[in-house]
């Protein structure tokens, strides 16, 4: 109740009480006093109406049409063909950029994309990693003064950038000039993701050829080729010779439905070692034959 309504109510009560007291002094019965409501009460009741209110009510805010939030999981399941390949993965990244112009929620989307890369077979593609880094807003997370450089400026975004570089390191992906340009444009030179990039550029070329017997990344599924490759790595001598023997199929074979023919892969060492073995056989020295398991990757 406002002070105006309180004043009017008090004035009406005083007038009504004065009429009752005057009737008692003149000897008039109270029933003959005209039933007259206090004016303050009438004003108080009128104050509650929307038409005669003294204080206007604030206008109601406009209700904007709410845009439904699309879960990030659905962006990776909207491929028209349903195949999980590089094209569908890049299409999901493009849909996120179209859905959120201000790149809202980009950190959560990048973490989800890093987990989905193995399913789409793009965990060793440098162009895909550059596309993920391109999602970050530009010129926003760069430190502007010495205080922001001392303290970690936008720590969650910097941790996300480091996670992208760490996954590149785990899969042996070497960053290029475009990766460096994106990190400078996003975080600046004095940032932790840029420090991680400099360490990758320093140590990756040094450890790239550290193995004298390199193993290819994608191995063949043929058991004969795997056995040949394993024997080549067991014998460092380049003059060693690998021979593959194929056991003939039995006479009662019925055709293509029979199991494949077994193979025997033999490693023949250099002539100097073969001469030693022949001399041992002539002298009666026993040769021990053993079997072991050798794993590649």
PDB file of C-alpha atoms in Angstrom:
ATOM      1  CA  UNK A   1       0.000   0.000   0.000  1.00  0.00           C
ATOM      2  CA  UNK A   2       1.384   3.373  -1.014  1.00  0.00           C
ATOM      3  CA  UNK A   3       1.364   6.477   1.189  1.00  0.00           C
ATOM      4  CA  UNK A   4      -1.430   8.043  -0.939  1.00  0.00           C
ATOM      5  CA  UNK A   5      -3.746   5.105  -0.291  1.00  0.00           C
ATOM      6  CA  UNK A   6      -2.923   5.161   3.449  1.00  0.00           C
ATOM      7  CA  UNK A   7      -3.755   8.861   3.693  1.00  0.00           C
ATOM      8  CA  UNK A   8      -7.123   8.459   1.971  1.00  0.00           C
ATOM      9  CA  UNK A   9      -8.044   5.493   4.146  1.00  0.00           C
ATOM     10  CA  UNK A  10      -7.241   7.361   7.351  1.00  0.00           C
ATOM     11  CA  UNK A  11      -9.296  10.399   6.250  1.00  0.00           C
ATOM     12  CA  UNK A  12     -12.329   8.210   5.491  1.00  0.00           C
ATOM     13  CA  UNK A  13     -12.133   6.422   8.840  1.00  0.00           C
ATOM     14  CA  UNK A  14     -11.988   9.751  10.668  1.00  0.00           C
ATOM     15  CA  UNK A  15     -15.123  11.031   8.900  1.00  0.00           C
ATOM     16  CA  UNK A  16     -17.058   7.855   9.651  1.00  0.00           C
ATOM     17  CA  UNK A  17     -16.079   7.908  13.302  1.00  0.00           C
ATOM     18  CA  UNK A  18     -17.028  11.604  13.553  1.00  0.00           C
ATOM     19  CA  UNK A  19     -20.523  10.861  12.189  1.00  0.00           C
ATOM     20  CA  UNK A  20     -21.099   8.096  14.762  1.00  0.00           C
ATOM     21  CA  UNK A  21     -19.948  10.300  17.648  1.00  0.00           C
ATOM     22  CA  UNK A  22     -22.141  13.236  16.508  1.00  0.00           C
ATOM     23  CA  UNK A  23     -25.221  10.997  16.375  1.00  0.00           C
ATOM     24  CA  UNK A  24     -24.597   9.778  19.908  1.00  0.00           C
ATOM     25  CA  UNK A  25     -24.347  13.364  21.271  1.00  0.00           C
ATOM     26  CA  UNK A  26     -27.553  14.533  19.584  1.00  0.00           C
ATOM     27  CA  UNK A  27     -29.487  11.500  20.735  1.00  0.00           C
ATOM     28  CA  UNK A  28     -30.015  10.025  17.284  1.00  0.00           C
ATOM     29  CA  UNK A  29     -29.917   6.247  17.039  1.00  0.00           C
ATOM     30  CA  UNK A  30     -27.023   4.680  15.239  1.00  0.00           C
ATOM     31  CA  UNK A  31     -29.425   2.927  12.878  1.00  0.00           C
ATOM     32  CA  UNK A  32     -30.477   6.290  11.484  1.00  0.00           C
ATOM     33  CA  UNK A  33     -26.941   7.242  10.569  1.00  0.00           C
ATOM     34  CA  UNK A  34     -26.627   6.964   6.780  1.00  0.00           C
ATOM     35  CA  UNK A  35     -24.674   3.894   5.754  1.00  0.00           C
ATOM     36  CA  UNK A  36     -21.843   5.625   4.006  1.00  0.00           C
ATOM     37  CA  UNK A  37     -18.620   3.896   3.230  1.00  0.00           C
ATOM     38  CA  UNK A  38     -15.477   5.858   3.839  1.00  0.00           C
ATOM     39  CA  UNK A  39     -14.135   7.529   0.789  1.00  0.00           C
ATOM     40  CA  UNK A  40     -10.701   6.204   1.544  1.00  0.00           C
ATOM     41  CA  UNK A  41     -11.949   2.674   1.164  1.00  0.00           C
ATOM     42  CA  UNK A  42     -13.419   3.496  -2.235  1.00  0.00           C
ATOM     43  CA  UNK A  43     -10.130   5.011  -3.335  1.00  0.00           C
ATOM     44  CA  UNK A  44      -8.201   2.028  -1.984  1.00  0.00           C
ATOM     45  CA  UNK A  45     -10.391  -0.412  -3.904  1.00  0.00           C
ATOM     46  CA  UNK A  46     -10.080   1.639  -7.052  1.00  0.00           C
ATOM     47  CA  UNK A  47      -6.327   1.720  -6.717  1.00  0.00           C
ATOM     48  CA  UNK A  48      -6.142  -2.019  -7.329  1.00  0.00           C
ATOM     49  CA  UNK A  49      -7.847  -1.766 -10.688  1.00  0.00           C
ATOM     50  CA  UNK A  50      -5.658  -1.570 -13.774  1.00  0.00           C
ATOM     51  CA  UNK A  51      -7.531   1.429 -15.179  1.00  0.00           C
ATOM     52  CA  UNK A  52      -7.374   3.802 -12.151  1.00  0.00           C
ATOM     53  CA  UNK A  53      -3.989   2.812 -10.734  1.00  0.00           C
ATOM     54  CA  UNK A  54      -1.767   5.672  -9.675  1.00  0.00           C
ATOM     55  CA  UNK A  55       1.474   3.765 -10.449  1.00  0.00           C
ATOM     56  CA  UNK A  56       1.627   2.233 -13.898  1.00  0.00           C
ATOM     57  CA  UNK A  57       2.764  -1.389 -14.079  1.00  0.00           C
ATOM     58  CA  UNK A  58       5.974  -2.083 -15.996  1.00  0.00           C
ATOM     59  CA  UNK A  59       5.509  -3.388 -19.530  1.00  0.00           C
ATOM     60  CA  UNK A  60       5.908  -7.122 -20.038  1.00  0.00           C
ATOM     61  CA  UNK A  61       9.106  -8.113 -21.848  1.00  0.00           C
ATOM     62  CA  UNK A  62       8.809  -9.504 -25.325  1.00  0.00           C
ATOM     63  CA  UNK A  63       9.154 -13.226 -25.601  1.00  0.00           C
ATOM     64  CA  UNK A  64      11.750 -14.015 -28.200  1.00  0.00           C
ATOM     65  CA  UNK A  65      11.461 -17.286 -30.062  1.00  0.00           C
ATOM     66  CA  UNK A  66      13.766 -19.726 -28.320  1.00  0.00           C
ATOM     67  CA  UNK A  67      16.058 -21.649 -30.615  1.00  0.00           C
ATOM     68  CA  UNK A  68      16.308 -25.303 -29.756  1.00  0.00           C
ATOM     69  CA  UNK A  69      19.777 -26.397 -28.759  1.00  0.00           C
ATOM     70  CA  UNK A  70      21.143 -29.140 -30.948  1.00  0.00           C
ATOM     71  CA  UNK A  71      23.205 -31.680 -29.008  1.00  0.00           C
ATOM     72  CA  UNK A  72      26.706 -32.078 -30.361  1.00  0.00           C
ATOM     73  CA  UNK A  73      26.299 -35.835 -30.550  1.00  0.00           C
ATOM     74  CA  UNK A  74      23.590 -35.386 -33.169  1.00  0.00           C
ATOM     75  CA  UNK A  75      25.931 -33.366 -35.393  1.00  0.00           C
ATOM     76  CA  UNK A  76      28.064 -36.460 -35.942  1.00  0.00           C
ATOM     77  CA  UNK A  77      25.056 -38.642 -36.722  1.00  0.00           C
ATOM     78  CA  UNK A  78      23.445 -36.490 -39.419  1.00  0.00           C
ATOM     79  CA  UNK A  79      25.510 -37.711 -42.367  1.00  0.00           C
ATOM     80  CA  UNK A  80      23.229 -38.334 -45.377  1.00  0.00           C
ATOM     81  CA  UNK A  81      25.080 -41.481 -46.441  1.00  0.00           C
ATOM     82  CA  UNK A  82      25.604 -42.783 -42.901  1.00  0.00           C
ATOM     83  CA  UNK A  83      29.282 -43.540 -43.563  1.00  0.00           C
ATOM     84  CA  UNK A  84      31.917 -42.548 -41.026  1.00  0.00           C
ATOM     85  CA  UNK A  85      34.714 -41.061 -43.100  1.00  0.00           C
ATOM     86  CA  UNK A  86      36.628 -37.826 -43.438  1.00  0.00           C
ATOM     87  CA  UNK A  87      33.933 -36.089 -45.490  1.00  0.00           C
ATOM     88  CA  UNK A  88      31.218 -36.724 -42.893  1.00  0.00           C
ATOM     89  CA  UNK A  89      33.524 -35.609 -40.079  1.00  0.00           C
ATOM     90  CA  UNK A  90      34.323 -32.310 -41.809  1.00  0.00           C
ATOM     91  CA  UNK A  91      30.615 -31.863 -42.528  1.00  0.00           C
ATOM     92  CA  UNK A  92      29.869 -32.139 -38.785  1.00  0.00           C
ATOM     93  CA  UNK A  93      32.517 -29.494 -38.048  1.00  0.00           C
ATOM     94  CA  UNK A  94      30.985 -27.223 -40.691  1.00  0.00           C
ATOM     95  CA  UNK A  95      27.485 -27.689 -39.232  1.00  0.00           C
ATOM     96  CA  UNK A  96      28.740 -26.615 -35.812  1.00  0.00           C
ATOM     97  CA  UNK A  97      30.106 -23.384 -37.323  1.00  0.00           C
ATOM     98  CA  UNK A  98      26.769 -22.702 -39.021  1.00  0.00           C
ATOM     99  CA  UNK A  99      24.745 -23.497 -35.889  1.00  0.00           C
ATOM    100  CA  UNK A 100      26.766 -21.312 -33.489  1.00  0.00           C
ATOM    101  CA  UNK A 101      28.036 -18.167 -35.166  1.00  0.00           C
ATOM    102  CA  UNK A 102      29.605 -16.917 -31.930  1.00  0.00           C
ATOM    103  CA  UNK A 103      31.331 -20.307 -31.445  1.00  0.00           C
ATOM    104  CA  UNK A 104      29.491 -20.849 -28.159  1.00  0.00           C
ATOM    105  CA  UNK A 105      30.383 -24.226 -26.658  1.00  0.00           C
ATOM    106  CA  UNK A 106      33.394 -24.695 -28.933  1.00  0.00           C
ATOM    107  CA  UNK A 107      35.523 -26.264 -26.165  1.00  0.00           C
ATOM    108  CA  UNK A 108      33.014 -29.060 -25.507  1.00  0.00           C
ATOM    109  CA  UNK A 109      32.612 -29.664 -29.217  1.00  0.00           C
ATOM    110  CA  UNK A 110      36.389 -29.947 -29.775  1.00  0.00           C
ATOM    111  CA  UNK A 111      36.757 -32.455 -26.926  1.00  0.00           C
ATOM    112  CA  UNK A 112      33.926 -34.513 -28.417  1.00  0.00           C
ATOM    113  CA  UNK A 113      35.479 -34.316 -31.894  1.00  0.00           C
ATOM    114  CA  UNK A 114      38.809 -35.570 -30.520  1.00  0.00           C
ATOM    115  CA  UNK A 115      37.050 -38.643 -29.118  1.00  0.00           C
ATOM    116  CA  UNK A 116      35.218 -39.258 -32.392  1.00  0.00           C
ATOM    117  CA  UNK A 117      38.290 -39.060 -34.640  1.00  0.00           C
ATOM    118  CA  UNK A 118      39.231 -42.717 -34.240  1.00  0.00           C
ATOM    119  CA  UNK A 119      35.727 -43.816 -35.234  1.00  0.00           C
ATOM    120  CA  UNK A 120      35.953 -41.783 -38.452  1.00  0.00           C
ATOM    121  CA  UNK A 121      39.534 -42.852 -39.201  1.00  0.00           C
ATOM    122  CA  UNK A 122      40.959 -39.303 -39.274  1.00  0.00           C
ATOM    123  CA  UNK A 123      43.207 -39.468 -36.193  1.00  0.00           C
ATOM    124  CA  UNK A 124      46.321 -39.149 -38.391  1.00  0.00           C
ATOM    125  CA  UNK A 125      45.060 -36.443 -40.740  1.00  0.00           C
ATOM    126  CA  UNK A 126      46.777 -33.075 -40.249  1.00  0.00           C
ATOM    127  CA  UNK A 127      44.128 -31.148 -42.195  1.00  0.00           C
ATOM    128  CA  UNK A 128      41.410 -32.315 -39.767  1.00  0.00           C
ATOM    129  CA  UNK A 129      43.421 -31.109 -36.761  1.00  0.00           C
ATOM    130  CA  UNK A 130      43.829 -27.718 -38.409  1.00  0.00           C
ATOM    131  CA  UNK A 131      40.064 -27.602 -38.961  1.00  0.00           C
ATOM    132  CA  UNK A 132      39.494 -28.238 -35.257  1.00  0.00           C
ATOM    133  CA  UNK A 133      41.897 -25.456 -34.301  1.00  0.00           C
ATOM    134  CA  UNK A 134      40.100 -23.148 -36.715  1.00  0.00           C
ATOM    135  CA  UNK A 135      36.935 -23.484 -34.589  1.00  0.00           C
ATOM    136  CA  UNK A 136      38.473 -21.300 -31.851  1.00  0.00           C
ATOM    137  CA  UNK A 137      37.514 -17.610 -32.016  1.00  0.00           C
ATOM    138  CA  UNK A 138      40.377 -15.470 -33.283  1.00  0.00           C
ATOM    139  CA  UNK A 139      42.045 -12.577 -31.433  1.00  0.00           C
ATOM    140  CA  UNK A 140      40.025 -13.251 -28.260  1.00  0.00           C
ATOM    141  CA  UNK A 141      42.254 -15.402 -26.053  1.00  0.00           C
ATOM    142  CA  UNK A 142      45.496 -13.534 -26.718  1.00  0.00           C
ATOM    143  CA  UNK A 143      47.034 -11.853 -23.622  1.00  0.00           C
ATOM    144  CA  UNK A 144      47.020  -8.055 -23.843  1.00  0.00           C
ATOM    145  CA  UNK A 145      49.357  -7.116 -20.972  1.00  0.00           C
ATOM    146  CA  UNK A 146      52.024  -8.495 -18.675  1.00  0.00           C
ATOM    147  CA  UNK A 147      49.507  -9.482 -15.972  1.00  0.00           C
ATOM    148  CA  UNK A 148      47.575 -11.688 -18.377  1.00  0.00           C
ATOM    149  CA  UNK A 149      50.822 -13.293 -19.514  1.00  0.00           C
ATOM    150  CA  UNK A 150      51.925 -14.081 -15.956  1.00  0.00           C
ATOM    151  CA  UNK A 151      48.608 -15.703 -15.084  1.00  0.00           C
ATOM    152  CA  UNK A 152      47.151 -18.272 -17.450  1.00  0.00           C
ATOM    153  CA  UNK A 153      44.845 -16.275 -19.698  1.00  0.00           C
ATOM    154  CA  UNK A 154      41.665 -18.270 -20.499  1.00  0.00           C
ATOM    155  CA  UNK A 155      42.994 -21.531 -18.981  1.00  0.00           C
ATOM    156  CA  UNK A 156      40.179 -23.796 -20.218  1.00  0.00           C
ATOM    157  CA  UNK A 157      40.693 -22.774 -23.832  1.00  0.00           C
ATOM    158  CA  UNK A 158      44.468 -23.189 -23.559  1.00  0.00           C
ATOM    159  CA  UNK A 159      44.059 -26.671 -22.076  1.00  0.00           C
ATOM    160  CA  UNK A 160      41.798 -27.573 -24.990  1.00  0.00           C
ATOM    161  CA  UNK A 161      44.430 -26.399 -27.482  1.00  0.00           C
ATOM    162  CA  UNK A 162      47.095 -28.446 -25.686  1.00  0.00           C
ATOM    163  CA  UNK A 163      44.807 -31.511 -25.836  1.00  0.00           C
ATOM    164  CA  UNK A 164      44.622 -31.177 -29.625  1.00  0.00           C
ATOM    165  CA  UNK A 165      48.429 -31.012 -29.877  1.00  0.00           C
ATOM    166  CA  UNK A 166      48.868 -33.960 -27.500  1.00  0.00           C
ATOM    167  CA  UNK A 167      46.613 -36.151 -29.626  1.00  0.00           C
ATOM    168  CA  UNK A 168      48.666 -35.131 -32.660  1.00  0.00           C
ATOM    169  CA  UNK A 169      51.793 -36.187 -30.763  1.00  0.00           C
ATOM    170  CA  UNK A 170      50.334 -39.550 -29.752  1.00  0.00           C
ATOM    171  CA  UNK A 171      49.511 -40.394 -33.373  1.00  0.00           C
ATOM    172  CA  UNK A 172      52.782 -39.070 -34.790  1.00  0.00           C
ATOM    173  CA  UNK A 173      51.305 -36.122 -36.704  1.00  0.00           C
ATOM    174  CA  UNK A 174      53.836 -33.367 -37.369  1.00  0.00           C
ATOM    175  CA  UNK A 175      52.381 -29.820 -37.232  1.00  0.00           C
ATOM    176  CA  UNK A 176      53.006 -27.517 -40.169  1.00  0.00           C
ATOM    177  CA  UNK A 177      53.080 -23.766 -40.815  1.00  0.00           C
ATOM    178  CA  UNK A 178      49.302 -23.539 -40.892  1.00  0.00           C
ATOM    179  CA  UNK A 179      49.078 -25.035 -37.396  1.00  0.00           C
ATOM    180  CA  UNK A 180      51.587 -22.503 -36.103  1.00  0.00           C
ATOM    181  CA  UNK A 181      49.761 -19.596 -37.758  1.00  0.00           C
ATOM    182  CA  UNK A 182      46.431 -20.683 -36.228  1.00  0.00           C
ATOM    183  CA  UNK A 183      47.905 -20.942 -32.723  1.00  0.00           C
ATOM    184  CA  UNK A 184      49.498 -17.509 -32.992  1.00  0.00           C
ATOM    185  CA  UNK A 185      46.237 -16.042 -34.220  1.00  0.00           C
ATOM    186  CA  UNK A 186      44.224 -17.702 -31.422  1.00  0.00           C
ATOM    187  CA  UNK A 187      46.481 -17.693 -28.335  1.00  0.00           C
ATOM    188  CA  UNK A 188      49.473 -15.537 -29.286  1.00  0.00           C
ATOM    189  CA  UNK A 189      53.171 -16.359 -29.088  1.00  0.00           C
ATOM    190  CA  UNK A 190      53.400 -16.181 -25.279  1.00  0.00           C
ATOM    191  CA  UNK A 191      51.022 -19.055 -24.529  1.00  0.00           C
ATOM    192  CA  UNK A 192      51.215 -22.682 -23.448  1.00  0.00           C
ATOM    193  CA  UNK A 193      49.829 -24.178 -26.697  1.00  0.00           C
ATOM    194  CA  UNK A 194      52.534 -22.294 -28.610  1.00  0.00           C
ATOM    195  CA  UNK A 195      55.164 -23.677 -26.210  1.00  0.00           C
ATOM    196  CA  UNK A 196      53.835 -27.187 -26.837  1.00  0.00           C
ATOM    197  CA  UNK A 197      54.091 -26.617 -30.584  1.00  0.00           C
ATOM    198  CA  UNK A 198      57.729 -25.508 -30.312  1.00  0.00           C
ATOM    199  CA  UNK A 199      58.573 -28.658 -28.357  1.00  0.00           C
ATOM    200  CA  UNK A 200      56.932 -30.831 -31.001  1.00  0.00           C
ATOM    201  CA  UNK A 201      58.892 -29.112 -33.759  1.00  0.00           C
ATOM    202  CA  UNK A 202      62.112 -29.625 -31.795  1.00  0.00           C
ATOM    203  CA  UNK A 203      61.821 -33.298 -30.851  1.00  0.00           C
ATOM    204  CA  UNK A 204      59.770 -34.822 -33.651  1.00  0.00           C
ATOM    205  CA  UNK A 205      62.473 -34.565 -36.353  1.00  0.00           C
ATOM    206  CA  UNK A 206      65.084 -35.949 -33.935  1.00  0.00           C
ATOM    207  CA  UNK A 207      63.094 -39.047 -32.972  1.00  0.00           C
ATOM    208  CA  UNK A 208      61.610 -39.686 -36.403  1.00  0.00           C
ATOM    209  CA  UNK A 209      64.497 -41.911 -37.624  1.00  0.00           C
ATOM    210  CA  UNK A 210      65.730 -43.169 -34.266  1.00  0.00           C
ATOM    211  CA  UNK A 211      64.743 -46.785 -35.032  1.00  0.00           C
ATOM    212  CA  UNK A 212      67.351 -48.454 -37.320  1.00  0.00           C
ATOM    213  CA  UNK A 213      64.755 -51.074 -38.294  1.00  0.00           C
ATOM    214  CA  UNK A 214      61.612 -49.017 -38.932  1.00  0.00           C
ATOM    215  CA  UNK A 215      58.250 -50.699 -38.937  1.00  0.00           C
ATOM    216  CA  UNK A 216      55.581 -49.405 -41.349  1.00  0.00           C
ATOM    217  CA  UNK A 217      52.541 -47.878 -39.722  1.00  0.00           C
ATOM    218  CA  UNK A 218      49.995 -49.911 -41.677  1.00  0.00           C
ATOM    219  CA  UNK A 219      50.945 -53.574 -41.645  1.00  0.00           C
ATOM    220  CA  UNK A 220      49.678 -56.128 -44.107  1.00  0.00           C
ATOM    221  CA  UNK A 221      47.117 -58.701 -43.009  1.00  0.00           C
ATOM    222  CA  UNK A 222      48.681 -61.464 -45.085  1.00  0.00           C
ATOM    223  CA  UNK A 223      50.377 -63.964 -42.694  1.00  0.00           C
ATOM    224  CA  UNK A 224      53.052 -64.837 -45.273  1.00  0.00           C
ATOM    225  CA  UNK A 225      54.083 -61.191 -45.650  1.00  0.00           C
ATOM    226  CA  UNK A 226      54.069 -60.720 -41.884  1.00  0.00           C
ATOM    227  CA  UNK A 227      56.299 -63.775 -41.420  1.00  0.00           C
ATOM    228  CA  UNK A 228      58.695 -62.523 -44.088  1.00  0.00           C
ATOM    229  CA  UNK A 229      58.819 -59.091 -42.489  1.00  0.00           C
ATOM    230  CA  UNK A 230      59.452 -60.597 -39.051  1.00  0.00           C
ATOM    231  CA  UNK A 231      62.318 -62.757 -40.287  1.00  0.00           C
ATOM    232  CA  UNK A 232      63.890 -59.781 -42.002  1.00  0.00           C
ATOM    233  CA  UNK A 233      63.903 -57.926 -38.680  1.00  0.00           C
ATOM    234  CA  UNK A 234      65.304 -60.899 -36.805  1.00  0.00           C
ATOM    235  CA  UNK A 235      68.368 -61.088 -39.036  1.00  0.00           C
ATOM    236  CA  UNK A 236      70.196 -57.740 -39.449  1.00  0.00           C
ATOM    237  CA  UNK A 237      72.463 -59.146 -42.189  1.00  0.00           C
ATOM    238  CA  UNK A 238      71.320 -57.761 -45.560  1.00  0.00           C
ATOM    239  CA  UNK A 239      72.729 -60.775 -47.409  1.00  0.00           C
ATOM    240  CA  UNK A 240      70.250 -63.093 -45.696  1.00  0.00           C
ATOM    241  CA  UNK A 241      67.709 -64.694 -47.960  1.00  0.00           C
ATOM    242  CA  UNK A 242      64.047 -65.461 -47.239  1.00  0.00           C
ATOM    243  CA  UNK A 243      62.429 -68.361 -49.082  1.00  0.00           C
ATOM    244  CA  UNK A 244      58.708 -69.138 -49.105  1.00  0.00           C
ATOM    245  CA  UNK A 245      57.602 -72.726 -49.653  1.00  0.00           C
ATOM    246  CA  UNK A 246      54.020 -73.690 -50.382  1.00  0.00           C
ATOM    247  CA  UNK A 247      52.840 -77.122 -49.364  1.00  0.00           C
ATOM    248  CA  UNK A 248      50.872 -78.806 -52.184  1.00  0.00           C
ATOM    249  CA  UNK A 249      47.221 -79.507 -51.610  1.00  0.00           C
ATOM    250  CA  UNK A 250      46.183 -83.083 -50.840  1.00  0.00           C
ATOM    251  CA  UNK A 251      44.853 -85.367 -53.555  1.00  0.00           C
ATOM    252  CA  UNK A 252      41.342 -85.496 -52.114  1.00  0.00           C
ATOM    253  CA  UNK A 253      40.793 -81.726 -52.455  1.00  0.00           C
ATOM    254  CA  UNK A 254      37.364 -80.769 -53.763  1.00  0.00           C
ATOM    255  CA  UNK A 255      37.995 -77.246 -55.021  1.00  0.00           C
ATOM    256  CA  UNK A 256      37.780 -73.651 -53.841  1.00  0.00           C
ATOM    257  CA  UNK A 257      35.882 -74.560 -50.665  1.00  0.00           C
ATOM    258  CA  UNK A 258      38.989 -76.227 -49.203  1.00  0.00           C
ATOM    259  CA  UNK A 259      41.129 -74.282 -46.698  1.00  0.00           C
ATOM    260  CA  UNK A 260      44.112 -72.336 -48.104  1.00  0.00           C
ATOM    261  CA  UNK A 261      47.357 -74.182 -48.628  1.00  0.00           C
ATOM    262  CA  UNK A 262      49.911 -73.807 -45.787  1.00  0.00           C
ATOM    263  CA  UNK A 263      53.203 -71.996 -46.339  1.00  0.00           C
ATOM    264  CA  UNK A 264      56.661 -72.377 -44.885  1.00  0.00           C
ATOM    265  CA  UNK A 265      58.863 -69.291 -44.661  1.00  0.00           C
ATOM    266  CA  UNK A 266      62.591 -69.989 -44.356  1.00  0.00           C
ATOM    267  CA  UNK A 267      65.412 -67.570 -43.542  1.00  0.00           C
ATOM    268  CA  UNK A 268      68.784 -68.467 -45.085  1.00  0.00           C
ATOM    269  CA  UNK A 269      71.727 -66.640 -43.567  1.00  0.00           C
ATOM    270  CA  UNK A 270      74.890 -65.454 -45.275  1.00  0.00           C
ATOM    271  CA  UNK A 271      77.277 -68.003 -46.883  1.00  0.00           C
ATOM    272  CA  UNK A 272      79.781 -67.652 -44.028  1.00  0.00           C
ATOM    273  CA  UNK A 273      77.253 -68.783 -41.472  1.00  0.00           C
ATOM    274  CA  UNK A 274      75.977 -71.544 -43.736  1.00  0.00           C
ATOM    275  CA  UNK A 275      79.519 -72.902 -43.924  1.00  0.00           C
ATOM    276  CA  UNK A 276      79.745 -72.979 -40.118  1.00  0.00           C
ATOM    277  CA  UNK A 277      76.495 -74.893 -39.863  1.00  0.00           C
ATOM    278  CA  UNK A 278      77.626 -77.438 -42.445  1.00  0.00           C
ATOM    279  CA  UNK A 279      80.867 -78.033 -40.513  1.00  0.00           C
ATOM    280  CA  UNK A 280      78.887 -78.532 -37.312  1.00  0.00           C
ATOM    281  CA  UNK A 281      76.631 -81.047 -39.011  1.00  0.00           C
ATOM    282  CA  UNK A 282      79.636 -82.986 -40.309  1.00  0.00           C
ATOM    283  CA  UNK A 283      81.270 -83.033 -36.886  1.00  0.00           C
ATOM    284  CA  UNK A 284      78.098 -84.353 -35.268  1.00  0.00           C
ATOM    285  CA  UNK A 285      77.223 -81.199 -33.326  1.00  0.00           C
ATOM    286  CA  UNK A 286      73.533 -81.190 -32.486  1.00  0.00           C
ATOM    287  CA  UNK A 287      71.408 -78.260 -33.563  1.00  0.00           C
ATOM    288  CA  UNK A 288      68.608 -77.207 -31.228  1.00  0.00           C
ATOM    289  CA  UNK A 289      65.423 -76.015 -32.894  1.00  0.00           C
ATOM    290  CA  UNK A 290      63.133 -73.779 -30.911  1.00  0.00           C
ATOM    291  CA  UNK A 291      60.030 -71.698 -31.595  1.00  0.00           C
ATOM    292  CA  UNK A 292      59.068 -68.326 -30.200  1.00  0.00           C
ATOM    293  CA  UNK A 293      56.524 -65.603 -30.715  1.00  0.00           C
ATOM    294  CA  UNK A 294      57.616 -62.252 -32.123  1.00  0.00           C
ATOM    295  CA  UNK A 295      55.204 -59.329 -32.186  1.00  0.00           C
ATOM    296  CA  UNK A 296      55.125 -56.383 -34.572  1.00  0.00           C
ATOM    297  CA  UNK A 297      53.316 -53.317 -33.179  1.00  0.00           C
TER     298      UNK A 297
END
